[in-house]
Amino acid sequence: MDHTTRTSPSATSTRVVDVLVPVALNQTYSYRVPRGMELEAGDVVAVPLGPREVIGVVWAPNENPDPRLHNRLKDVGEKLDVPPLKAELRALVDWVANYTLSARGMVLRMTLRMGENLGPERARMGVRLVGEPPRRMTPARRRVIEVLSDGLLHGKSEVAREAGVSTGVIDGLVDEGTLTVEVMPPPPPPPPPDPDCAQPEFTRDQRSAVDMLRTLAANGSFHVALLDGVTGSGKTEVYFEAIAETIRRGKQTLILMPEIALTGQFLDRFSRRFGVRPIEWHSELTPRTRARNWAAISEGKAPVIVGARSALFMPYADLGLIVVDEEHDQAYKQDDGAHFHARDMAVVRAHIAKIPIILASATPSVESEVNARKGRYQRVALPSRFGGQHMPHIEAIDLRREPPPRGRFISPRLAEQIQLAVERREQALLFLNRRGYAPLTLCRACGHRFACTICDAWLVDHRFRQRLVCHHCGFSMPRPHVCPNCAAEESLVAVGPGVERLQEEAASLFPDARTMVLSSDLITSIETMRTELNEIAEGRVDIIIGTQLVAKGHNFPRLNLVGVVDADLGLSNGDPRAAERTFQLLNQVIGRAGRDQGRGVGYLQTHQPEHPVMKALVASDREAFYASEIEQRERAGYPPFGRLASLIVSAGDRPTAEGFARKLVSIAPLDERIQVLGPAEAPLAVIKGRYRFRLLVKSLRNVDLSEYLREWLAAGPKTKGNLKLEVDVDPQSFL
């Protein structure tokens, strides 16, 4: 970090700038610019804030500072030696904060990578063998000298790890003069992706889509394309060609993915097409890698970036294309800190930056489907699978007529088909979107149910961990052997299935088959996840039992059978998006089957085979589902035909939360285009000991709902003590 030495034209008079800092505040703070420092909007600076120094961004010069504040203004500490935030990114921060009613500082925080370790990378020190052996030789010292016998410079921690010694042994050899310490050169940047490295052969449908997306990328102006292709149609390979065109133009591409678990196979596919891997951006990176990648992105040295939601707010030097993979996915919604939907904000960023954006999905969100039907988005269709593979055949198993045996959850017909698949040396997937062993534990003697002590939720039995766990707050307790209510011994029974219980059943039904559970709470790291996915892809597992983790983006060549154990799960929770989510999830899960060889088949175990979602899936009639869902949304005035906002009031006791919510409703401005519904207890009425009441605000599509909320809340009662008010514009979850 260094101070600039250029002289400001107005150095003779005191200059003042307004700086936005990455804390939960909406306002900027004014600071004096020291003589000799030249600052412009977008410059990254260190400024004093209370007793500490923070990293902030110059948001604007303050041409008319309040003269009364003159003696109270503090000086900017220093200007950091990093590229300034461009006007386009600053406009995005303002737009997102304004739309979502989030503090601007919290949105800015995402662009500064939480504000830590900015500036030039700290020099790494290495050691080299240069002198005579030490007077006192020990086995540990001998191993260090052997590792360094090539005379090259090695990182100290790497040497310690390879020699199996502490760094103190290395320091001792430095003191003896046997080793010397030198600054290690920074690692060379990876070679850029080669757009002409390995161009694939395309089908006629794919070629048509490739031509459209290449044209989109070459034009370089704002345009939204919906790449709408069935599972296994090669959407990734098709949008890779738009990326290749963007690389040729010398611009950067951002690829957003809903979950980092998806990136393993994706990175391999990217590497095969372009010769190198892209830069990654997500929370699993080490601090050193994050610092290096942030610098590469902001300096334009990262041509392609693949990342999670937060990658949308990176300071790209020259962004030329955004791709949102699995655009329908619920994981794009951020529900803590700033509440935003990354897909929608990606479209906003593309619009502000005047660049093209591609949304890719086999089951587009209803919002994107409507936009495509109305011509706002260009639909680029891939109606058939690559290589002539057929779409899976889907059958419903009516559990009212073909129930599983008592105490079991796999119906006889599904069990029979899995046995045949295992005998053919094919893979089967049992899908149940419910983690753990069982969703409820009760005492058969007195009926006591185990509930979370601080949430309005049942504890989930996790047999692998021998604990009862709350999935909302993380509370857990050992699984007891005695009922705490009636003291009956060994009286506890698990009610309902989770994936762990399903594995137990599969192991007893198919004793010779190799099974694996894929569930987020059993994955200890992203590397573990990628290893397990590779084992499945290589055919070392016969039956996969998984939650929604297996539904997305994975390619398992030997998988030809998918059994959905509880297809109705998710349809009965009163969520306006329940039907859409269920259709998308089941479509994606069954789409894992038959992608490589053979004919895939999917079985839906359901108590509601007549439900529109089940009928559309069995008939492979996507159009019927969208037509029905769009008609219902339009009739009810739900998005995208109307707008919604959710306000959650929470407090440590019920009367305080309810009283505040009722007071808030009583002063809501009257507007015939807007309905304020509630307050009502939230479906999850207590989380982490906090009582929750929800207001739902519903408006016509053409209403500025954010402005209405802003004026209402500004005039409303203020939260005090442990009262909290959370505003979620365009909510995805209704719990």
Short mmCIF file of C-alpha atoms in Angstrom, two decimals, residues 261-263 265 326 518 529 533 548-556 591-592 595:
data_model
loop_
_atom_site.label_atom_id
_atom_site.label_comp_id
_atom_site.label_asym_id
_atom_site.label_seq_id
_atom_site.Cartn_x
_atom_site.Cartn_y
_atom_site.Cartn_z
CA ALA A 261 -20.56 -28.61 -5.08
CA LEU A 262 -21.40 -28.38 -8.80
CA THR A 263 -18.07 -26.96 -9.86
CA GLN A 265 -17.14 -31.76 -12.96
CA GLU A 326 -29.27 -23.48 -13.42
CA LEU A 518 -24.96 -37.91 -0.57
CA MET A 529 -17.75 -33.94 -2.03
CA LEU A 533 -18.94 -37.65 -6.90
CA GLN A 548 -31.29 -32.32 -3.58
CA LEU A 549 -27.49 -32.26 -3.67
CA VAL A 550 -27.67 -34.93 -6.41
CA ALA A 551 -30.29 -33.11 -8.48
CA LYS A 552 -28.04 -30.58 -10.15
CA GLY A 553 -25.42 -30.60 -12.84
CA HIS A 554 -23.83 -33.99 -12.16
CA ASN A 555 -23.24 -36.55 -14.89
CA PHE A 556 -23.24 -40.20 -13.79
CA GLY A 591 -32.92 -36.02 -15.67
CA ARG A 592 -29.80 -37.62 -14.14
CA ARG A 595 -27.70 -39.46 -20.08
#
